[in-house]
mmCIF file with all atom_site columns, C-alpha atoms and ligand atoms in Angstrom:
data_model
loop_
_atom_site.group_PDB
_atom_site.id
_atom_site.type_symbol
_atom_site.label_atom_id
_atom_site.label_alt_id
_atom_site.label_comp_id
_atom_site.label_asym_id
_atom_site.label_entity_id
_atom_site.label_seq_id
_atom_site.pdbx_PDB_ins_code
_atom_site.Cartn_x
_atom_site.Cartn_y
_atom_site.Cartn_z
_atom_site.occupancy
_atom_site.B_iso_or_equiv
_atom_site.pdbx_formal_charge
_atom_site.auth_seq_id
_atom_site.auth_comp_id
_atom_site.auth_asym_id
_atom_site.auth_atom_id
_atom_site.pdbx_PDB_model_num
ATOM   1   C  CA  . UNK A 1 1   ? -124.148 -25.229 111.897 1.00 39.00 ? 178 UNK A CA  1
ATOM   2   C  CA  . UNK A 1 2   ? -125.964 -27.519 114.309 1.00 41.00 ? 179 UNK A CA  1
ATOM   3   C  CA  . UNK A 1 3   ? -128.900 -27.968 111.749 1.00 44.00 ? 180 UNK A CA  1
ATOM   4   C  CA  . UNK A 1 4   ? -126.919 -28.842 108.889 1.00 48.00 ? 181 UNK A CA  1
ATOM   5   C  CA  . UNK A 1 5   ? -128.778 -32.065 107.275 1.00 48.00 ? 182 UNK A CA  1
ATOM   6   C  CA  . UNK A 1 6   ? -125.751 -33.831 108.592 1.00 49.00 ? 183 UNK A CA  1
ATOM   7   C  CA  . UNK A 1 7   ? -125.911 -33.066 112.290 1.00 45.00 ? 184 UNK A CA  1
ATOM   8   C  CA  . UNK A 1 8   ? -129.302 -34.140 112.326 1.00 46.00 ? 185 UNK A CA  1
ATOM   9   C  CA  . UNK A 1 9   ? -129.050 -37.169 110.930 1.00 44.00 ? 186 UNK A CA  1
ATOM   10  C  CA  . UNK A 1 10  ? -126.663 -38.329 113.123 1.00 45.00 ? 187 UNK A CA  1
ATOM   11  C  CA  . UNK A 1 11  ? -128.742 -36.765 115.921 1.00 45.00 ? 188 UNK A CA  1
ATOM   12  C  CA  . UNK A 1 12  ? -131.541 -38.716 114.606 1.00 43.00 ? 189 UNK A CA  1
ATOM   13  C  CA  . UNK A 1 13  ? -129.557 -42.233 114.197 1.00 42.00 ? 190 UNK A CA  1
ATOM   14  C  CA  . UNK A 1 14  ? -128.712 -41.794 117.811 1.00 44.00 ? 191 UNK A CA  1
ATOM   15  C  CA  . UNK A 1 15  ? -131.853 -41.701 119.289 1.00 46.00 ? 192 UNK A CA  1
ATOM   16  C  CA  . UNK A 1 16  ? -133.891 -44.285 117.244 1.00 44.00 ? 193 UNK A CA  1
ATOM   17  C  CA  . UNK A 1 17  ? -133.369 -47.835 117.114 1.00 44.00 ? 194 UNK A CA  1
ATOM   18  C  CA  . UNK A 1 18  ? -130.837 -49.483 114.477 1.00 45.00 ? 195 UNK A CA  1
ATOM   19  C  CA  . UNK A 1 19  ? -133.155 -51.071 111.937 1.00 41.00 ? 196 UNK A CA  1
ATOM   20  C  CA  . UNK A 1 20  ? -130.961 -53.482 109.721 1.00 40.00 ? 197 UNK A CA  1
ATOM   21  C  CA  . UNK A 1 21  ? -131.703 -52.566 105.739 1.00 39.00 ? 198 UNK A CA  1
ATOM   22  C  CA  . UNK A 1 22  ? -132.457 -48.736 105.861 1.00 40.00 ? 199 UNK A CA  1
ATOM   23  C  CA  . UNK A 1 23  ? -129.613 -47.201 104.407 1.00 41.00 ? 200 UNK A CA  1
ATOM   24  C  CA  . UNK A 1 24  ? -128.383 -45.308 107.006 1.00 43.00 ? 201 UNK A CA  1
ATOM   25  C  CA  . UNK A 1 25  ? -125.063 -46.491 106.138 1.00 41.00 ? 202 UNK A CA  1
ATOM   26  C  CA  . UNK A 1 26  ? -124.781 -43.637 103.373 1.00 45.00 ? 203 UNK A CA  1
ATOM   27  C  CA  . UNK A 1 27  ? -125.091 -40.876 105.399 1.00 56.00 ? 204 UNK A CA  1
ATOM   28  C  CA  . UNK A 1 28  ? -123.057 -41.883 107.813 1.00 73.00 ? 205 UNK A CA  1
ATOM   29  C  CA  . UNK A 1 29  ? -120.490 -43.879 105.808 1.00 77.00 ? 206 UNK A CA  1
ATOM   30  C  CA  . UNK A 1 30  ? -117.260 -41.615 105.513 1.00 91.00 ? 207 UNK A CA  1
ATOM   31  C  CA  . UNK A 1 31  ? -114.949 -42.391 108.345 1.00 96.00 ? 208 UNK A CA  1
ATOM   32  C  CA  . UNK A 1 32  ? -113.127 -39.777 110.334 1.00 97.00 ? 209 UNK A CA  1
ATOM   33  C  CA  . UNK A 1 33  ? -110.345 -38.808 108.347 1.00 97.00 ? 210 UNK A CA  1
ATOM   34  C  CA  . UNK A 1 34  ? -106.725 -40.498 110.513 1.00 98.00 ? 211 UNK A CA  1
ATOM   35  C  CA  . UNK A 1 35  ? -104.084 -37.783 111.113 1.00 98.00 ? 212 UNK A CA  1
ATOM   36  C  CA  . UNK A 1 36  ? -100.839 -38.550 112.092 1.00 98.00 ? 213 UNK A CA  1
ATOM   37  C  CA  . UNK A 1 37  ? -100.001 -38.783 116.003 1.00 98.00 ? 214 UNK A CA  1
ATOM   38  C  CA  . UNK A 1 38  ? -96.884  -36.170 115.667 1.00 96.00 ? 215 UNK A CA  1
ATOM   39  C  CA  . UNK A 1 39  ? -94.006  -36.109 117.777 1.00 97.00 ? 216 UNK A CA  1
ATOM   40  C  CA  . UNK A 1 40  ? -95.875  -35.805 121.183 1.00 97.00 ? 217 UNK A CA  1
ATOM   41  C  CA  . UNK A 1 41  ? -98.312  -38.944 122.330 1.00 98.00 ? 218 UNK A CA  1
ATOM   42  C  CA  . UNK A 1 42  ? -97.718  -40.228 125.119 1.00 97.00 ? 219 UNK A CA  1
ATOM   43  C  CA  . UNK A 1 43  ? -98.867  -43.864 126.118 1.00 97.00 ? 220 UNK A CA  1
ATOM   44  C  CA  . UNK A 1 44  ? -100.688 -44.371 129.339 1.00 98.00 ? 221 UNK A CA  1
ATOM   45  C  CA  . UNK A 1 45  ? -102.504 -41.276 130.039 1.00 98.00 ? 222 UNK A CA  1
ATOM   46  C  CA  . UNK A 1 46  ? -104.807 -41.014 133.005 1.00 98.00 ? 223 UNK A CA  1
ATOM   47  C  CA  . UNK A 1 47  ? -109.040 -41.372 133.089 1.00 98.00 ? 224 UNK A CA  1
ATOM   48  C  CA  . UNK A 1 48  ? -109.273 -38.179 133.057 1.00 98.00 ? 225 UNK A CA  1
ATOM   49  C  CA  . UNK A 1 49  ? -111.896 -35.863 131.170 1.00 98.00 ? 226 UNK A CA  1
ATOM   50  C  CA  . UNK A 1 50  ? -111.956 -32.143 133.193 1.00 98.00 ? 227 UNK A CA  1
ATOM   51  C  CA  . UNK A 1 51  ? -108.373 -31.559 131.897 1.00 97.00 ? 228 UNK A CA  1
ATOM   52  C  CA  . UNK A 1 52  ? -108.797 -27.663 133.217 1.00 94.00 ? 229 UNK A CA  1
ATOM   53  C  CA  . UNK A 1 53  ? -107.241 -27.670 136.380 1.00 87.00 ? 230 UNK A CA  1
ATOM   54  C  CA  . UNK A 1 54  ? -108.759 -25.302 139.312 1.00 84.00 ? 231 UNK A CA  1
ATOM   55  C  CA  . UNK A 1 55  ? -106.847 -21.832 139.788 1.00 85.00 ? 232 UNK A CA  1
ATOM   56  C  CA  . UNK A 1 56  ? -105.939 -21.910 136.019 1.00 84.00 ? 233 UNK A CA  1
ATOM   57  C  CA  . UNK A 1 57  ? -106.217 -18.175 134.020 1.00 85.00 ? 234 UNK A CA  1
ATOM   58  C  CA  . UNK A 1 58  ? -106.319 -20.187 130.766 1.00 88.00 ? 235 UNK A CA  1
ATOM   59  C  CA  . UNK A 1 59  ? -109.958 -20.246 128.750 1.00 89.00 ? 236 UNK A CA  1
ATOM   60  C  CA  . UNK A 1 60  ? -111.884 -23.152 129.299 1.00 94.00 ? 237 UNK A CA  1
ATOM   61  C  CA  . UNK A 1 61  ? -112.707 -25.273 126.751 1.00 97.00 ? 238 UNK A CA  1
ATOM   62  C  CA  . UNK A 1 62  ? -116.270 -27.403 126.679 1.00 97.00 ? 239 UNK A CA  1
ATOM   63  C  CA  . UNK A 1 63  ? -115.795 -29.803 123.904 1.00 98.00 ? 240 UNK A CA  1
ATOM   64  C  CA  . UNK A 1 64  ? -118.471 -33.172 123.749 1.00 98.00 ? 241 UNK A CA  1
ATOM   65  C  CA  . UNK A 1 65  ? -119.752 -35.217 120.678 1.00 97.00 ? 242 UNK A CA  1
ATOM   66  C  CA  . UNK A 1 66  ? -120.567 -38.922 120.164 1.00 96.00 ? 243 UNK A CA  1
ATOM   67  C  CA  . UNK A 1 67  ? -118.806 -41.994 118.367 1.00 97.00 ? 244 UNK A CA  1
ATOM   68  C  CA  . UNK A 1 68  ? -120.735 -43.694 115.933 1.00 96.00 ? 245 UNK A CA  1
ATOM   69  C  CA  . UNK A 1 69  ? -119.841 -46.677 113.912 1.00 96.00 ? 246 UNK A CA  1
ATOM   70  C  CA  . UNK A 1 70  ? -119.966 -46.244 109.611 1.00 93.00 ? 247 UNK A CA  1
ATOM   71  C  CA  . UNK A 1 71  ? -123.382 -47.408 109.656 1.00 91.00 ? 248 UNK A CA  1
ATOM   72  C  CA  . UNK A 1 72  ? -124.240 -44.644 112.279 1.00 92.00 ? 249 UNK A CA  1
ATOM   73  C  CA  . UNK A 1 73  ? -124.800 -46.479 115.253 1.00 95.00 ? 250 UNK A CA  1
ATOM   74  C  CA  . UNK A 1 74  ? -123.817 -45.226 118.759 1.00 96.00 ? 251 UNK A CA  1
ATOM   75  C  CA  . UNK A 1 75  ? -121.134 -46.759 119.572 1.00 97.00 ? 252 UNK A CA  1
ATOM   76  C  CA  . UNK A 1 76  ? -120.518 -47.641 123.724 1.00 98.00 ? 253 UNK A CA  1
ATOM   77  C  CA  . UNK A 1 77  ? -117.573 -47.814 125.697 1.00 98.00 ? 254 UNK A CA  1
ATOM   78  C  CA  . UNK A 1 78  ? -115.399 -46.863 122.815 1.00 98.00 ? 255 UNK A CA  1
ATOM   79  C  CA  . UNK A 1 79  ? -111.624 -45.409 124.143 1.00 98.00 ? 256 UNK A CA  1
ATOM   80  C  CA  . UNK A 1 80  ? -110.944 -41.481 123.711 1.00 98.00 ? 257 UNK A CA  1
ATOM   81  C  CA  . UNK A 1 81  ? -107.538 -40.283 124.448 1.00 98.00 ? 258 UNK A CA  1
ATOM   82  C  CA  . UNK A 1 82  ? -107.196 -36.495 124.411 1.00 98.00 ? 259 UNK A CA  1
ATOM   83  C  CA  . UNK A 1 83  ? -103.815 -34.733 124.225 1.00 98.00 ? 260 UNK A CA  1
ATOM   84  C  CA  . UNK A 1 84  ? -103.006 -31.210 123.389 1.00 98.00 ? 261 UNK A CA  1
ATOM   85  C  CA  . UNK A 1 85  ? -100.646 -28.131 124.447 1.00 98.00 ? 262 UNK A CA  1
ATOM   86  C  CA  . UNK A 1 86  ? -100.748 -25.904 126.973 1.00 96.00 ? 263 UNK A CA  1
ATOM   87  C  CA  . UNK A 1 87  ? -102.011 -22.217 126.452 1.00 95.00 ? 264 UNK A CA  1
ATOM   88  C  CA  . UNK A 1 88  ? -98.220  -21.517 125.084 1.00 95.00 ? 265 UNK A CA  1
ATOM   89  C  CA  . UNK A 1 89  ? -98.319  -24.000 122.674 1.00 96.00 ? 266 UNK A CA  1
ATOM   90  C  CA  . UNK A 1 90  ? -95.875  -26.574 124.749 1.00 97.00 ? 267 UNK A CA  1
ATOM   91  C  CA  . UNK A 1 91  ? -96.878  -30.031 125.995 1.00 98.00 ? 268 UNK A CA  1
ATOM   92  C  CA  . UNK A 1 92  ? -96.089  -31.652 128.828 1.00 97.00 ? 269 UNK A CA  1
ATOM   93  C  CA  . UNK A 1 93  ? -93.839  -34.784 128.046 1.00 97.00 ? 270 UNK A CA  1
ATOM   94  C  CA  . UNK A 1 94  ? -92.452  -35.260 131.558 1.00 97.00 ? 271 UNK A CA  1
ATOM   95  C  CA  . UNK A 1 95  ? -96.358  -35.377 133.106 1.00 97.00 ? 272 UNK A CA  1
ATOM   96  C  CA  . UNK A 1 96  ? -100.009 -35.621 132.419 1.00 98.00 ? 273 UNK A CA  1
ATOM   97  C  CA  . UNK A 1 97  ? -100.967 -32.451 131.798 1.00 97.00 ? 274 UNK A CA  1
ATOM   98  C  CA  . UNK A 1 98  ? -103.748 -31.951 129.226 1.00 98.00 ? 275 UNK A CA  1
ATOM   99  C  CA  . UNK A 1 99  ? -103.772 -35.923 128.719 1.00 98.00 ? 276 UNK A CA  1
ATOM   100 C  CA  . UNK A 1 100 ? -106.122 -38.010 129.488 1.00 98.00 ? 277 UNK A CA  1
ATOM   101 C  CA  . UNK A 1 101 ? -108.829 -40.574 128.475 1.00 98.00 ? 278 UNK A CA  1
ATOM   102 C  CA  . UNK A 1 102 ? -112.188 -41.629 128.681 1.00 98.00 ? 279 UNK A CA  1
ATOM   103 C  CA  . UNK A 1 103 ? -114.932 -44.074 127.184 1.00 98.00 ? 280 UNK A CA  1
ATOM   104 C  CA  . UNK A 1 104 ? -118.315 -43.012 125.875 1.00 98.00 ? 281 UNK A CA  1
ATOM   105 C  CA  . UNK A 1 105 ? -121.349 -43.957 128.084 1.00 98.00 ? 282 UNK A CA  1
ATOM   106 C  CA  . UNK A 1 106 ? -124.395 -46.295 126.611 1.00 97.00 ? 283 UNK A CA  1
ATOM   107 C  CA  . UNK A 1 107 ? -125.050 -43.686 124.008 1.00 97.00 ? 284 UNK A CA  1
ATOM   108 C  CA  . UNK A 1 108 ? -121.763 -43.299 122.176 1.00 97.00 ? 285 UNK A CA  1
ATOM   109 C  CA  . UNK A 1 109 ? -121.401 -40.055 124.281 1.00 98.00 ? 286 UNK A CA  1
ATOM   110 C  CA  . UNK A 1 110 ? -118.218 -38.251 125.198 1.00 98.00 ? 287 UNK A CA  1
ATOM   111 C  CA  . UNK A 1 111 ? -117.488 -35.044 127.016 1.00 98.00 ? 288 UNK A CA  1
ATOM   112 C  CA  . UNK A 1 112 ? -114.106 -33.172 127.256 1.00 98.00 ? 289 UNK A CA  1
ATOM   113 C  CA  . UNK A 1 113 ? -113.774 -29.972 129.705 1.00 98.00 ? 290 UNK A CA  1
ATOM   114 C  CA  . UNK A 1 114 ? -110.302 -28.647 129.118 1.00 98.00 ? 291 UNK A CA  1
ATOM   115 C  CA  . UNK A 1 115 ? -108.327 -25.469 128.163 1.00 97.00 ? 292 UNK A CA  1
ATOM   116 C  CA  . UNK A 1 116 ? -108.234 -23.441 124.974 1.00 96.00 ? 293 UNK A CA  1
ATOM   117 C  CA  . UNK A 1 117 ? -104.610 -25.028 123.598 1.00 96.00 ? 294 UNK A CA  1
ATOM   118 C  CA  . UNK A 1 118 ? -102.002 -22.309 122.674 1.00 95.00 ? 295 UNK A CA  1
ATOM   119 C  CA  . UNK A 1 119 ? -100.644 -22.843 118.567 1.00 94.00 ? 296 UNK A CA  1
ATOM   120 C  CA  . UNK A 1 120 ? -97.438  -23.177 117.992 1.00 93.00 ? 297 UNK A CA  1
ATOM   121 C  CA  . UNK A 1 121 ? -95.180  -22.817 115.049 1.00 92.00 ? 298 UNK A CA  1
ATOM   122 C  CA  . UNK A 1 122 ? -96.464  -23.891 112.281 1.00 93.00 ? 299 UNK A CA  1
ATOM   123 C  CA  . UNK A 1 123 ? -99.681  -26.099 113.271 1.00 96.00 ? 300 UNK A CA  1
ATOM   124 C  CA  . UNK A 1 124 ? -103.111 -24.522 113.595 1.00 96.00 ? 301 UNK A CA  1
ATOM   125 C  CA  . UNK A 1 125 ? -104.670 -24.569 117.019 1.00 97.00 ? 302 UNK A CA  1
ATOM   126 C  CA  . UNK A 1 126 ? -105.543 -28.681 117.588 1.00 98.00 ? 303 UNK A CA  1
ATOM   127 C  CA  . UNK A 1 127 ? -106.420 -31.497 120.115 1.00 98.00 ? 304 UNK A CA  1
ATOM   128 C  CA  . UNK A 1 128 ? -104.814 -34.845 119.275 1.00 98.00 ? 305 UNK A CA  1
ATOM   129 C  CA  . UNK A 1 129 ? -107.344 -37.726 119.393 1.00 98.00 ? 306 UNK A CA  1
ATOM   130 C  CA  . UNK A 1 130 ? -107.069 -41.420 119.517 1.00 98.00 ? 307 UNK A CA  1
ATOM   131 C  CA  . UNK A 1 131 ? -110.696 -43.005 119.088 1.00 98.00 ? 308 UNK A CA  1
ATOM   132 C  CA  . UNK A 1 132 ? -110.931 -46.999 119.794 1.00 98.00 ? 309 UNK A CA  1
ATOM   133 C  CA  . UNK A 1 133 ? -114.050 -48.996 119.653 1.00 98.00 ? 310 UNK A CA  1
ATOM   134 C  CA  . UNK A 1 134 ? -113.722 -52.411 121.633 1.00 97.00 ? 311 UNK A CA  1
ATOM   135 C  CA  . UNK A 1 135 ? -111.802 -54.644 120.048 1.00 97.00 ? 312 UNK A CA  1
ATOM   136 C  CA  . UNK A 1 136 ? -111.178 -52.182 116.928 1.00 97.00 ? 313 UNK A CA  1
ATOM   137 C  CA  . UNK A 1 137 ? -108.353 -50.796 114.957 1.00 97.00 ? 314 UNK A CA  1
ATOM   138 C  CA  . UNK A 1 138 ? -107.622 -47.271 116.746 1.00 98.00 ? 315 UNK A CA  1
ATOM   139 C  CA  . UNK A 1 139 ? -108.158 -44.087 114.910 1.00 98.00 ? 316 UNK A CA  1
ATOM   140 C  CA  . UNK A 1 140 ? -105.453 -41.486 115.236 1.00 98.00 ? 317 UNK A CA  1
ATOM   141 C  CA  . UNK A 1 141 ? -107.025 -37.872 114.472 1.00 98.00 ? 318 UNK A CA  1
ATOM   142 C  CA  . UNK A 1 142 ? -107.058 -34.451 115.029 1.00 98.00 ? 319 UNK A CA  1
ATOM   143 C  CA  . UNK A 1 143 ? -109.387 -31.739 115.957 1.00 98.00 ? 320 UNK A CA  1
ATOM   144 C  CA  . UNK A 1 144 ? -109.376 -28.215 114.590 1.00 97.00 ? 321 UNK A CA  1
ATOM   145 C  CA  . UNK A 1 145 ? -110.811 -25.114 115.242 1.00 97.00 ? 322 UNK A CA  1
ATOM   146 C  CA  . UNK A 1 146 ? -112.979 -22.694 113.355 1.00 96.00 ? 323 UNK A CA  1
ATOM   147 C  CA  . UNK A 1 147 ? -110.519 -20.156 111.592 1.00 94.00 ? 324 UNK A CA  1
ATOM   148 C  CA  . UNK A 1 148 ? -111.857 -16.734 114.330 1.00 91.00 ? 325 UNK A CA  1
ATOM   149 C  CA  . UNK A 1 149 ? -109.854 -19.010 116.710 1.00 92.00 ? 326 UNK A CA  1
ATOM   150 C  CA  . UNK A 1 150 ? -106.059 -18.801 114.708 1.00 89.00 ? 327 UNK A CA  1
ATOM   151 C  CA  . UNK A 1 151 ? -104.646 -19.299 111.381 1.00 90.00 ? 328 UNK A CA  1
ATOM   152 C  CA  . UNK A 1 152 ? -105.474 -22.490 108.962 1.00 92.00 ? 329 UNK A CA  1
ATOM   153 C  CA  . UNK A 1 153 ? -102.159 -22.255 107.351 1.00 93.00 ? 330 UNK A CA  1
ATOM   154 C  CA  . UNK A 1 154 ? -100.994 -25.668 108.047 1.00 95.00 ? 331 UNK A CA  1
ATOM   155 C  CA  . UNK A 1 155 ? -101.206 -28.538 105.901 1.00 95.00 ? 332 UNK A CA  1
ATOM   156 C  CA  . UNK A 1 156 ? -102.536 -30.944 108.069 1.00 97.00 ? 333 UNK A CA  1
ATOM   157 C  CA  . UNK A 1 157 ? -105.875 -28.763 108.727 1.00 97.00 ? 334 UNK A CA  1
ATOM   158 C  CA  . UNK A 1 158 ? -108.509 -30.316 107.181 1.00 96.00 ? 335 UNK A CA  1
ATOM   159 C  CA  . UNK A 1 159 ? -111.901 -28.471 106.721 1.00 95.00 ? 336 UNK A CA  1
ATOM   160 C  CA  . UNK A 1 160 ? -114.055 -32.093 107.800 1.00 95.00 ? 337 UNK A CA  1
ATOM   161 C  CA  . UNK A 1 161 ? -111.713 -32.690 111.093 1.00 97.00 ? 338 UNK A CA  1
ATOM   162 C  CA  . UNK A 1 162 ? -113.251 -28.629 111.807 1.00 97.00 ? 339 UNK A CA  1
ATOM   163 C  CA  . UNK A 1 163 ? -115.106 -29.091 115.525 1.00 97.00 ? 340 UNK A CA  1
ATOM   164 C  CA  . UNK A 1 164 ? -118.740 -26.721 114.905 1.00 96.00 ? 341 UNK A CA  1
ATOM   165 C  CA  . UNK A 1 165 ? -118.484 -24.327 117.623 1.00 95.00 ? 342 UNK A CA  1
ATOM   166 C  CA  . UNK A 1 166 ? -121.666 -22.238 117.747 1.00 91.00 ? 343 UNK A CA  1
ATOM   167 C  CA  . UNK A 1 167 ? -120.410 -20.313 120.989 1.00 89.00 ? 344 UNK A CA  1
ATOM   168 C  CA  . UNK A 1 168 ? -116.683 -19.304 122.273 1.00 86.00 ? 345 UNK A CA  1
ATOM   169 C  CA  . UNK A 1 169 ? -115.485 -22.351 124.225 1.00 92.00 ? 346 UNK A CA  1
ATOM   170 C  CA  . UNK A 1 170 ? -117.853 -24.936 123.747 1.00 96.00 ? 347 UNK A CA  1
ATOM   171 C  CA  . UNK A 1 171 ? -117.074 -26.979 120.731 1.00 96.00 ? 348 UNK A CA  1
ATOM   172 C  CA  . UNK A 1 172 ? -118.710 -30.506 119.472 1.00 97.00 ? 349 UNK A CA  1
ATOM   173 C  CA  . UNK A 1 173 ? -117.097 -32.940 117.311 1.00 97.00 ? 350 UNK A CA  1
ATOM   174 C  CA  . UNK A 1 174 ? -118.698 -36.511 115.904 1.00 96.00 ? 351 UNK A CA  1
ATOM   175 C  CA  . UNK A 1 175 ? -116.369 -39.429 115.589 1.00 97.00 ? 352 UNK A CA  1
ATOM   176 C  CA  . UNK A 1 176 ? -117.229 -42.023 112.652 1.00 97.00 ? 353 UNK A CA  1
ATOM   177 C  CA  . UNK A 1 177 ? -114.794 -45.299 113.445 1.00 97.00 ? 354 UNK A CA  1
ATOM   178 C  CA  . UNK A 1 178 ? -114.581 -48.904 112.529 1.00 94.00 ? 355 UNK A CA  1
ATOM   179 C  CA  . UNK A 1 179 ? -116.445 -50.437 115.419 1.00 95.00 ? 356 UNK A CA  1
HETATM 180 FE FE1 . FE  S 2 .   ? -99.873  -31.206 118.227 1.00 92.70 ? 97  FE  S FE1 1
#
């Protein structure tokens, strides 16, 4: 999966210069698909990106990627806020836990280290994402997993909103925004 002609496109967009006029804007052109936030966001999360907690039994979770504008440029110190449920499938709406957010370093970069969320009745396993360039419109997504990690029987699960995930617990994930 990580050398599918996409994935190294984008790889290659984010290591060579932006040259206006080369039409990098095609491959690169299709936004992130929005999802809806469901019933669980909660404003004000912390800076936080090593969600896992030390002592926990849960399986940890590696998940990293980059945010890059429609015309495939890196984009830098764009907002990520992460939320997701526990290993049961509950979320923590009194507290922090498994929230949190973070902004992508010089190269559009972001890095997540959390648990393996539990599913719960009728979604597919997920991590809620809201995805900000600055001074942008905010896009409100989800990530999925491939189907050897649960059911895709939900229909919100969308095959493009899939993170590739080569190994067991260490996922990556590309976000195309308005920036
Ligand atoms: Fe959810």
């Amino acid at each position: 999966m990580t050398s599918s002609p996409r994935r190294r496109l984008l790889v290659a967009a984010a290591v060579l210069p932006f040259v206006p006029g080369i039409a990098l804007a095609q491959t690169c052109g299709r936004q992130t698909a929005p999802q809806t936030p469901g019933p669980f966001f909660k404003p004000d999360s912390p800076v936080k990106s090593v969600l896992f907690e030390k002592g926990q039994k849960s399986v940890l979770l590696v998940v990293s990627g980059a945010v890059l504008s429609a015309q495939c440029r890196p984009v830098a110190n764009a907002l990520l806020d992460f939320w997701h449920a526990d290993e049961f499938g509950e979320y923590d709406n009194k507290g922090f836990r498994f929230r949190g957010h973070q902004f992508t370093d010089a190269q559009g970069r972001w890095r997540l280290e959390t648990i393996l969320p539990g599913e719960y009745p009728g979604r597919a396993r997920h991590i809620h994402a809201k995805v900000q360039a600055p001074g942008k419109r905010i896009l409100t997504t989800q990530l999925y997993f491939p189907a050897a990690l649960g059911h895709h029987d939900d229909g919100l699960y969308r095959r493009d909103l899939e993170m590739r995930m080569p190994k067991a617990g260490e996922g990556s994930f590309d976000f195309v925004i308005d920036a």
